[in-house]
Amino acid sequence: MSNQRSAIVIGGGIIGLCSAYYLVQSGWKVTIIDKGNLADNCSSGNAGMIVPSHFIPLAAPGMVAKGIRWMFNSKSPFYVKPSFDPKLISWGLQFIKHANDAQVNKVAPALRDLHLLSKQLYTELAANPELNFGFEDKGILMLYKTEKAGVEEIHVAQKAQQLGLDVEVLNHEQVQRLEPHTHLNVKGAVHYRCDAHIYPNALVKQLTAYLKAQGVDIKTNCTVNSFGTNGGQIQSIETSSGTFNADLTIMTGGAWLPELAQKAGMKIPVMPGKGYSFMVDNTANKIIHPSLLLEARVAITPMNGQVRIGGTMEIGAINSKINMNRVQGIVNAVPNYYPEHQVKLPEVNDVWYGFRPCSPDGLPYIGFSQKWSNLIVAGGHGMMGLGLGPATGKLVAELADSSSLSTDIKDYNPNRFN
């Protein structure tokens, strides 16, 4: 099989792993190169939510005003670190330009379709006997305490119903019936029954093992230094572990995507959005459904016999500092909604953090580069990387094969900010 087509996937996060998975299924010989060791990519600590409910991008009306208001509160859920960094300023101006109703309404159907495709693919992956990553299809509860948050969320729920999603608005008693083991201090909730959740750590480990068993070569601690190009194509990738060649290159790279793109002479704006999470026991007053605490913007997910609690979106340069004030903000939110869960502030070493790759318009980048005809870009998924991993991976393989696409990707053009 010497004429087997070869692909190099740069980045071993969930998007890279899913791209490799579907490329292998389609008969490609795949090599993954990652600058880390794959153990601690952004998806390992995330809330594990598969979210057709997230058809509104981060760049949404009201986010700019909230962001400005929250900038002065060190425990707030969304924070843009003030800086004169030209990258941040340019990103911020694009964000403001896209945060309007017309844009959100235009992209909502496409985002819904991308999420629904991913949910369907997760259902198929969960049926693979070699993968067991705690897939549970019981929806997500959007819990609210105030009239104002309730009105806003019910408005979103009506939009979701118009888009054909399975959604139900619940009063306090109805929500409480869904959580019989623990008391809820909320006005009501919206139950997105179309959503699901998984245990991401298991998925990342098992996908990696599965790919290795399928003959995928995974090079860890391997940094891309430069690209050798010729005739409008990428001919070679120069790395800290030598030179790699392939017929096709897939550039993922998460929050590091802009630097990678720059090495290939392209401009793909992404700002890292730092988030934190930690695990607590789920034995007493057991929580059954994953939830988003709306006013606090905190995610609660039962997984692997415990509960993962996560939150905050801190836009700024990549750094390894854990801001315990932000973690305290997450901790304080939980008993306001679940009074029997008096969560303790975790030790610094028990706090996980990762960088979500946020595009300025809140939409991912999926498609061929217009500069290099054998380069596919797949990244910038923000908080939805895990949820959209399989859909993106499947689309990458379809693009690679020049076959018809499972869903329309015109809104995700990676060249849109050039």
Tab-separated table of C-alpha atoms in Angstrom:
chain	number	residue	atom	x	y	z
A	1	MET	CA	0.000	0.000	0.000
A	2	SER	CA	2.782	2.433	-0.826
A	3	ASN	CA	0.306	4.755	-2.548
A	4	GLN	CA	-1.672	5.273	0.673
A	5	ARG	CA	-2.404	8.979	1.174
A	6	SER	CA	-0.635	10.517	4.166
A	7	ALA	CA	-1.775	13.285	6.529
A	8	ILE	CA	-0.059	15.130	9.358
A	9	VAL	CA	-2.279	16.489	12.125
A	10	ILE	CA	-0.660	19.309	14.098
A	11	GLY	CA	-2.115	19.315	17.611
A	12	GLY	CA	-3.262	16.355	19.702
A	13	GLY	CA	-6.224	17.992	21.444
A	14	ILE	CA	-9.768	16.738	20.920
A	15	ILE	CA	-10.016	18.329	17.429
A	16	GLY	CA	-6.718	16.748	16.349
A	17	LEU	CA	-7.632	13.333	17.771
A	18	CYS	CA	-11.083	13.354	16.139
A	19	SER	CA	-9.592	14.483	12.808
A	20	ALA	CA	-7.114	11.593	12.986
A	21	TYR	CA	-9.925	9.165	13.903
A	22	TYR	CA	-12.047	9.976	10.835
A	23	LEU	CA	-9.039	10.227	8.497
A	24	VAL	CA	-7.951	6.720	9.566
A	25	GLN	CA	-11.499	5.455	8.975
A	26	SER	CA	-11.207	6.885	5.480
A	27	GLY	CA	-7.952	5.070	4.739
A	28	TRP	CA	-5.378	7.794	5.393
A	29	LYS	CA	-1.988	7.138	6.994
A	30	VAL	CA	-1.866	9.642	9.860
A	31	THR	CA	0.861	11.193	12.014
A	32	ILE	CA	-0.047	13.467	14.943
A	33	ILE	CA	2.511	15.957	16.227
A	34	ASP	CA	1.949	17.786	19.489
A	35	LYS	CA	4.148	20.136	21.484
A	36	GLY	CA	2.968	18.580	24.763
A	37	ASN	CA	2.338	15.013	25.917
A	38	LEU	CA	-1.429	14.779	25.122
A	39	ALA	CA	-2.194	14.116	28.794
A	40	ASP	CA	-3.290	17.624	29.682
A	41	ASN	CA	-4.850	19.232	26.638
A	42	CYS	CA	-7.727	21.684	26.988
A	43	SER	CA	-10.437	19.014	26.763
A	44	SER	CA	-9.144	16.937	29.686
A	45	GLY	CA	-10.466	19.335	32.304
A	46	ASN	CA	-13.537	20.649	30.586
A	47	ALA	CA	-17.154	20.195	31.584
A	48	GLY	CA	-17.718	17.335	29.123
A	49	MET	CA	-20.881	18.851	27.676
A	50	ILE	CA	-22.263	18.127	24.201
A	51	VAL	CA	-24.365	21.187	23.538
A	52	PRO	CA	-26.788	21.714	20.644
A	53	SER	CA	-28.162	24.321	23.103
A	54	HIS	CA	-25.107	26.491	22.316
A	55	PHE	CA	-26.317	27.840	18.972
A	56	ILE	CA	-25.554	31.411	20.093
A	57	PRO	CA	-21.844	32.275	19.679
A	58	LEU	CA	-19.789	33.878	22.477
A	59	ALA	CA	-19.863	37.122	20.446
A	60	ALA	CA	-23.507	37.788	21.349
A	61	PRO	CA	-25.437	40.983	22.094
A	62	GLY	CA	-24.967	42.071	25.692
A	63	MET	CA	-21.604	40.310	26.116
A	64	VAL	CA	-19.649	43.537	25.511
A	65	ALA	CA	-21.560	45.466	28.190
A	66	LYS	CA	-21.277	42.516	30.610
A	67	GLY	CA	-17.571	42.181	29.852
A	68	ILE	CA	-16.966	45.852	30.661
A	69	ARG	CA	-19.003	45.580	33.867
A	70	TRP	CA	-17.236	42.369	34.941
A	71	MET	CA	-13.761	43.750	34.174
A	72	PHE	CA	-13.644	45.401	37.598
A	73	ASN	CA	-14.591	42.292	39.568
A	74	SER	CA	-11.824	39.759	40.188
A	75	LYS	CA	-14.365	36.974	40.897
A	76	SER	CA	-16.489	37.633	37.794
A	77	PRO	CA	-17.188	34.872	35.228
A	78	PHE	CA	-15.970	36.753	32.132
A	79	TYR	CA	-12.889	38.916	32.182
A	80	VAL	CA	-10.779	40.605	29.539
A	81	LYS	CA	-7.355	41.448	30.935
A	82	PRO	CA	-6.776	45.109	29.922
A	83	SER	CA	-3.682	45.344	27.729
A	84	PHE	CA	-2.219	47.351	24.867
A	85	ASP	CA	-1.453	44.123	22.994
A	86	PRO	CA	-2.385	44.921	19.354
A	87	LYS	CA	-3.627	41.311	18.908
A	88	LEU	CA	-6.091	41.730	21.790
A	89	ILE	CA	-7.233	45.168	20.568
A	90	SER	CA	-7.833	43.891	17.014
A	91	TRP	CA	-9.631	40.776	18.396
A	92	GLY	CA	-11.776	42.979	20.672
A	93	LEU	CA	-12.821	45.290	17.834
A	94	GLN	CA	-13.863	42.286	15.710
A	95	PHE	CA	-15.749	40.838	18.706
A	96	ILE	CA	-17.685	44.111	19.160
A	97	LYS	CA	-18.459	44.217	15.420
A	98	HIS	CA	-19.927	40.674	15.474
A	99	ALA	CA	-21.831	40.908	18.781
A	100	ASN	CA	-25.208	41.814	17.271
A	101	ASP	CA	-28.595	40.157	16.732
A	102	ALA	CA	-28.350	40.045	12.947
A	103	GLN	CA	-25.079	38.094	13.057
A	104	VAL	CA	-26.310	35.734	15.796
A	105	ASN	CA	-29.561	34.984	13.899
A	106	LYS	CA	-27.611	34.421	10.685
A	107	VAL	CA	-25.258	31.790	12.165
A	108	ALA	CA	-27.632	30.051	14.629
A	109	PRO	CA	-28.974	27.416	12.161
A	110	ALA	CA	-25.446	26.497	10.997
A	111	LEU	CA	-24.165	26.196	14.581
A	112	ARG	CA	-27.203	24.097	15.522
A	113	ASP	CA	-26.500	21.731	12.599
A	114	LEU	CA	-22.831	21.413	13.531
A	115	HIS	CA	-23.740	20.569	17.142
A	116	LEU	CA	-26.447	18.078	16.125
A	117	LEU	CA	-24.011	16.345	13.767
A	118	SER	CA	-21.526	16.053	16.641
A	119	LYS	CA	-24.161	14.668	18.994
A	120	GLN	CA	-25.097	12.026	16.415
A	121	LEU	CA	-21.418	11.110	15.948
A	122	TYR	CA	-20.908	10.884	19.723
A	123	THR	CA	-23.814	8.422	19.841
A	124	GLU	CA	-22.044	6.337	17.175
A	125	LEU	CA	-18.657	6.571	18.947
A	126	ALA	CA	-20.271	5.478	22.222
A	127	ALA	CA	-21.466	2.325	20.418
A	128	ASN	CA	-17.828	1.403	19.594
A	129	PRO	CA	-16.956	-1.371	22.102
A	130	GLU	CA	-13.364	-0.084	22.291
A	131	LEU	CA	-14.523	3.309	23.550
A	132	ASN	CA	-16.286	3.766	26.879
A	133	PHE	CA	-16.244	7.414	27.906
A	134	GLY	CA	-19.359	7.779	30.045
A	135	PHE	CA	-21.697	9.108	27.341
A	136	GLU	CA	-25.029	10.048	28.965
A	137	ASP	CA	-27.916	11.449	26.990
A	138	LYS	CA	-30.040	13.104	29.685
A	139	GLY	CA	-29.816	16.765	28.722
A	140	ILE	CA	-28.477	19.783	30.584
A	141	LEU	CA	-30.356	22.044	33.014
A	142	MET	CA	-29.931	25.811	32.666
A	143	LEU	CA	-30.688	26.839	36.274
A	144	TYR	CA	-31.712	30.400	37.110
A	145	LYS	CA	-32.405	32.199	40.395
A	146	THR	CA	-33.634	35.583	39.179
A	147	GLU	CA	-36.632	36.698	37.158
A	148	LYS	CA	-34.309	38.565	34.760
A	149	ALA	CA	-32.142	35.497	33.970
A	150	GLY	CA	-35.335	33.427	33.619
A	151	VAL	CA	-36.841	35.822	31.063
A	152	GLU	CA	-33.583	35.865	29.059
A	153	GLU	CA	-33.178	32.079	29.112
A	154	ILE	CA	-36.837	31.397	28.219
A	155	HIS	CA	-36.389	33.756	25.255
A	156	VAL	CA	-33.377	31.640	24.146
A	157	ALA	CA	-35.426	28.465	24.748
A	158	GLN	CA	-38.160	29.746	22.411
A	159	LYS	CA	-35.516	30.398	19.741
A	160	ALA	CA	-34.193	26.873	20.323
A	161	GLN	CA	-37.698	25.434	19.875
A	162	GLN	CA	-38.088	27.394	16.629
A	163	LEU	CA	-34.809	25.790	15.516
A	164	GLY	CA	-36.384	22.383	16.220
A	165	LEU	CA	-34.380	21.529	19.365
A	166	ASP	CA	-35.860	19.407	22.171
A	167	VAL	CA	-36.227	21.926	25.012
A	168	GLU	CA	-38.579	22.281	27.982
A	169	VAL	CA	-39.108	25.231	30.341
A	170	LEU	CA	-39.492	24.010	33.948
A	171	ASN	CA	-40.740	25.674	37.130
A	172	HIS	CA	-39.086	25.053	40.509
A	173	GLU	CA	-41.150	21.937	41.327
A	174	GLN	CA	-40.486	20.332	37.943
A	175	VAL	CA	-36.716	20.875	38.219
A	176	GLN	CA	-36.706	19.561	41.763
A	177	ARG	CA	-38.411	16.344	40.575
A	178	LEU	CA	-35.473	15.785	38.187
A	179	GLU	CA	-33.022	16.094	41.119
A	180	PRO	CA	-34.669	14.063	43.913
A	181	HIS	CA	-31.484	13.633	46.027
A	182	THR	CA	-30.497	17.260	46.513
A	183	HIS	CA	-32.345	20.477	47.297
A	184	LEU	CA	-32.322	23.181	44.594
A	185	ASN	CA	-32.613	26.871	45.417
A	186	VAL	CA	-33.710	28.134	41.993
A	187	LYS	CA	-36.719	29.851	40.417
A	188	GLY	CA	-36.754	27.449	37.493
A	189	ALA	CA	-34.733	26.010	34.630
A	190	VAL	CA	-34.675	25.286	30.965
A	191	HIS	CA	-34.028	21.601	30.281
A	192	TYR	CA	-32.143	21.179	27.012
A	193	ARG	CA	-33.002	17.530	26.453
A	194	CYS	CA	-31.079	17.698	23.157
A	195	ASP	CA	-27.791	18.000	25.112
A	196	ALA	CA	-25.622	15.214	26.547
A	197	HIS	CA	-22.395	14.781	28.495
A	198	ILE	CA	-19.317	12.558	28.714
A	199	TYR	CA	-16.195	11.999	30.828
A	200	PRO	CA	-13.616	13.802	28.644
A	201	ASN	CA	-10.504	12.386	30.355
A	202	ALA	CA	-11.594	8.866	29.395
A	203	LEU	CA	-12.404	9.913	25.831
A	204	VAL	CA	-8.982	11.529	25.274
A	205	LYS	CA	-7.119	8.501	26.737
A	206	GLN	CA	-9.170	5.933	24.799
A	207	LEU	CA	-9.079	7.800	21.488
A	208	THR	CA	-5.286	8.083	21.819
A	209	ALA	CA	-4.958	4.342	22.556
A	210	TYR	CA	-7.351	3.454	19.726
A	211	LEU	CA	-5.433	5.594	17.210
A	212	LYS	CA	-2.105	4.045	18.241
A	213	ALA	CA	-3.630	0.588	17.755
A	214	GLN	CA	-4.738	1.690	14.275
A	215	GLY	CA	-1.125	2.533	13.394
A	216	VAL	CA	-1.267	6.307	13.911
A	217	ASP	CA	2.206	7.653	14.731
A	218	ILE	CA	1.944	10.110	17.648
A	219	LYS	CA	4.957	12.381	18.178
A	220	THR	CA	4.818	14.166	21.543
A	221	ASN	CA	6.954	17.069	22.823
A	222	CYS	CA	7.444	18.000	19.189
A	223	THR	CA	7.358	21.722	18.342
A	224	VAL	CA	6.735	23.061	14.835
A	225	ASN	CA	9.497	25.513	13.859
A	226	SER	CA	8.651	26.292	10.230
A	227	PHE	CA	6.952	25.122	7.046
A	228	GLY	CA	8.687	24.345	3.771
A	229	THR	CA	6.431	25.472	0.913
A	230	ASN	CA	6.504	25.233	-2.854
A	231	GLY	CA	3.999	25.676	-5.668
A	232	GLY	CA	1.197	26.797	-3.331
A	233	GLN	CA	1.541	23.700	-1.149
A	234	ILE	CA	3.110	22.756	2.165
A	235	GLN	CA	5.948	20.395	1.264
A	236	SER	CA	7.529	19.826	4.688
A	237	ILE	CA	7.122	20.623	8.370
A	238	GLU	CA	10.355	21.403	10.224
A	239	THR	CA	10.065	20.456	13.908
A	240	SER	CA	12.183	19.996	17.009
A	241	SER	CA	12.058	16.253	16.198
A	242	GLY	CA	13.091	16.511	12.545
A	243	THR	CA	11.358	17.047	9.206
A	244	PHE	CA	7.937	15.584	8.336
A	245	ASN	CA	6.317	15.299	4.903
A	246	ALA	CA	2.774	14.369	3.950
A	247	ASP	CA	0.216	14.849	1.182
A	248	LEU	CA	-2.031	16.829	3.519
A	249	THR	CA	-1.550	18.924	6.677
A	250	ILE	CA	-4.295	19.564	9.243
A	251	MET	CA	-3.608	22.495	11.558
A	252	THR	CA	-5.477	22.372	14.874
A	253	GLY	CA	-3.371	23.673	17.759
A	254	GLY	CA	-6.072	25.086	20.055
A	255	ALA	CA	-5.070	28.379	21.682
A	256	TRP	CA	-1.685	28.178	19.904
A	257	LEU	CA	-3.319	28.279	16.446
A	258	PRO	CA	-2.392	31.947	15.632
A	259	GLU	CA	1.341	31.283	16.143
A	260	LEU	CA	1.170	28.132	14.008
A	261	ALA	CA	-0.754	29.992	11.316
A	262	GLN	CA	1.777	32.825	11.375
A	263	LYS	CA	4.596	30.318	10.698
A	264	ALA	CA	2.684	29.384	7.539
A	265	GLY	CA	2.232	33.051	6.578
A	266	MET	CA	-1.458	33.169	7.554
A	267	LYS	CA	-3.532	35.289	9.926
A	268	ILE	CA	-6.033	33.389	12.076
A	269	PRO	CA	-7.093	35.436	15.116
A	270	VAL	CA	-7.683	33.511	18.345
A	271	MET	CA	-7.408	34.736	21.937
A	272	PRO	CA	-6.961	32.231	24.776
A	273	GLY	CA	-9.903	32.138	27.198
A	274	LYS	CA	-8.615	30.625	30.415
A	275	GLY	CA	-11.024	28.448	32.361
A	276	TYR	CA	-10.669	26.562	35.651
A	277	SER	CA	-12.162	23.340	36.958
A	278	PHE	CA	-11.864	20.938	39.879
A	279	MET	CA	-13.532	17.721	41.044
A	280	VAL	CA	-15.599	17.079	44.197
A	281	ASP	CA	-17.336	13.968	45.536
A	282	ASN	CA	-20.886	13.190	44.433
A	283	THR	CA	-21.911	10.732	47.153
A	284	ALA	CA	-24.156	12.646	49.584
A	285	ASN	CA	-27.041	14.644	48.031
A	286	LYS	CA	-26.197	13.177	44.644
A	287	ILE	CA	-26.499	15.432	41.570
A	288	ILE	CA	-27.921	13.561	38.553
A	289	HIS	CA	-28.023	16.075	35.682
A	290	PRO	CA	-25.316	18.370	34.394
A	291	SER	CA	-26.257	22.016	34.796
A	292	LEU	CA	-25.193	25.544	33.995
A	293	LEU	CA	-25.708	28.038	36.816
A	294	LEU	CA	-26.811	30.876	34.582
A	295	GLU	CA	-26.163	34.012	36.601
A	296	ALA	CA	-22.799	32.680	37.805
A	297	ARG	CA	-21.831	31.041	34.491
A	298	VAL	CA	-20.595	27.949	36.301
A	299	ALA	CA	-20.860	24.419	34.878
A	300	ILE	CA	-21.643	21.398	37.048
A	301	THR	CA	-21.171	17.935	35.520
A	302	PRO	CA	-21.524	14.556	37.235
A	303	MET	CA	-18.800	12.337	35.746
A	304	ASN	CA	-16.855	9.246	36.714
A	305	GLY	CA	-18.615	9.050	40.117
A	306	GLN	CA	-17.676	12.645	41.001
A	307	VAL	CA	-18.789	16.144	40.014
A	308	ARG	CA	-16.672	18.474	37.911
A	309	ILE	CA	-17.195	22.163	38.685
A	310	GLY	CA	-15.832	24.633	36.160
A	311	GLY	CA	-16.102	28.193	34.984
A	312	THR	CA	-14.686	31.602	34.073
A	313	MET	CA	-13.546	32.952	30.753
A	314	GLU	CA	-10.422	35.027	31.222
A	315	ILE	CA	-9.330	36.534	27.891
A	316	GLY	CA	-5.633	37.439	27.856
A	317	ALA	CA	-2.179	36.150	26.990
A	318	ILE	CA	-1.374	32.480	27.727
A	319	ASN	CA	0.042	32.205	31.253
A	320	SER	CA	0.316	29.498	33.885
A	321	LYS	CA	-0.874	31.567	36.848
A	322	ILE	CA	-3.869	30.206	38.739
A	323	ASN	CA	-6.021	33.098	39.916
A	324	MET	CA	-7.537	31.701	43.136
A	325	ASN	CA	-9.931	34.699	43.301
A	326	ARG	CA	-11.612	33.373	40.160
A	327	VAL	CA	-11.702	29.851	41.611
A	328	GLN	CA	-13.259	31.322	44.786
A	329	GLY	CA	-15.932	32.929	42.579
A	330	ILE	CA	-16.783	29.482	41.164
A	331	VAL	CA	-16.802	27.893	44.666
A	332	ASN	CA	-19.106	30.617	46.066
A	333	ALA	CA	-21.654	30.115	43.285
A	334	VAL	CA	-22.421	26.426	43.931
A	335	PRO	CA	-24.293	26.591	47.302
A	336	ASN	CA	-26.423	29.476	45.968
A	337	TYR	CA	-28.066	26.931	43.663
A	338	TYR	CA	-27.346	23.653	45.549
A	339	PRO	CA	-27.515	24.665	49.259
A	340	GLU	CA	-26.503	21.160	50.431
A	341	HIS	CA	-23.258	21.361	48.439
A	342	GLN	CA	-21.007	23.574	50.559
A	343	VAL	CA	-17.942	23.335	48.362
A	344	LYS	CA	-14.502	23.980	49.859
A	345	LEU	CA	-11.878	26.030	48.012
A	346	PRO	CA	-9.626	23.387	46.419
A	347	GLU	CA	-5.860	23.283	46.896
A	348	VAL	CA	-3.969	25.041	44.083
A	349	ASN	CA	-2.596	21.667	42.825
A	350	ASP	CA	-6.150	20.317	42.520
A	351	VAL	CA	-7.245	23.145	40.222
A	352	TRP	CA	-7.037	22.380	36.514
A	353	TYR	CA	-6.823	25.175	33.970
A	354	GLY	CA	-6.891	25.275	30.195
A	355	PHE	CA	-7.075	27.805	27.374
A	356	ARG	CA	-10.132	27.831	25.140
A	357	PRO	CA	-9.294	29.064	21.649
A	358	CYS	CA	-11.748	31.948	21.145
A	359	SER	CA	-12.272	33.414	17.680
A	360	PRO	CA	-13.458	37.042	17.551
A	361	ASP	CA	-16.881	36.124	16.137
A	362	GLY	CA	-17.344	33.071	18.384
A	363	LEU	CA	-17.346	30.641	15.419
A	364	PRO	CA	-14.815	27.891	14.702
A	365	TYR	CA	-12.434	27.789	11.736
A	366	ILE	CA	-13.017	24.735	9.516
A	367	GLY	CA	-11.855	24.543	5.926
A	368	PHE	CA	-8.988	24.728	3.452
A	369	SER	CA	-6.463	27.551	3.665
A	370	GLN	CA	-6.662	29.806	0.600
A	371	LYS	CA	-2.869	30.185	0.742
A	372	TRP	CA	-1.852	26.486	0.744
A	373	SER	CA	-3.998	24.058	-1.223
A	374	ASN	CA	-3.063	21.014	0.922
A	375	LEU	CA	-3.676	22.622	4.337
A	376	ILE	CA	-6.921	22.256	6.299
A	377	VAL	CA	-7.494	24.464	9.352
A	378	ALA	CA	-9.646	23.156	12.237
A	379	GLY	CA	-9.695	25.279	15.389
A	380	GLY	CA	-11.010	28.291	17.269
A	381	HIS	CA	-13.911	26.392	18.860
A	382	GLY	CA	-13.898	28.415	22.108
A	383	MET	CA	-15.818	26.582	24.833
A	384	MET	CA	-17.288	24.107	22.336
A	385	GLY	CA	-14.167	22.156	21.297
A	386	LEU	CA	-15.138	18.974	23.078
A	387	GLY	CA	-18.767	19.216	21.992
A	388	LEU	CA	-17.824	19.815	18.353
A	389	GLY	CA	-14.802	17.475	18.167
A	390	PRO	CA	-16.375	14.588	16.230
A	391	ALA	CA	-18.262	16.866	13.800
A	392	THR	CA	-15.083	18.799	13.050
A	393	GLY	CA	-13.038	15.610	12.653
A	394	LYS	CA	-15.616	14.136	10.278
A	395	LEU	CA	-15.685	17.353	8.206
A	396	VAL	CA	-11.869	17.356	8.036
A	397	ALA	CA	-11.922	13.810	6.619
A	398	GLU	CA	-14.681	14.756	4.137
A	399	LEU	CA	-12.689	17.813	2.999
A	400	ALA	CA	-9.582	15.614	2.676
A	401	ASP	CA	-11.508	13.156	0.494
A	402	SER	CA	-13.238	15.910	-1.539
A	403	SER	CA	-16.496	14.159	-0.669
A	404	SER	CA	-19.807	15.884	0.073
A	405	LEU	CA	-19.916	17.515	3.510
A	406	SER	CA	-22.206	16.395	6.337
A	407	THR	CA	-23.101	20.029	7.070
A	408	ASP	CA	-22.510	23.462	5.554
A	409	ILE	CA	-19.239	25.125	6.650
A	410	LYS	CA	-19.308	28.465	4.819
A	411	ASP	CA	-19.626	30.431	8.097
A	412	TYR	CA	-16.452	28.758	9.413
A	413	ASN	CA	-14.131	29.837	6.584
A	414	PRO	CA	-10.602	30.021	8.090
A	415	ASN	CA	-9.680	32.843	5.700
A	416	ARG	CA	-12.491	35.180	6.821
A	417	PHE	CA	-10.272	37.644	8.723
A	418	ASN	CA	-7.602	37.981	6.023
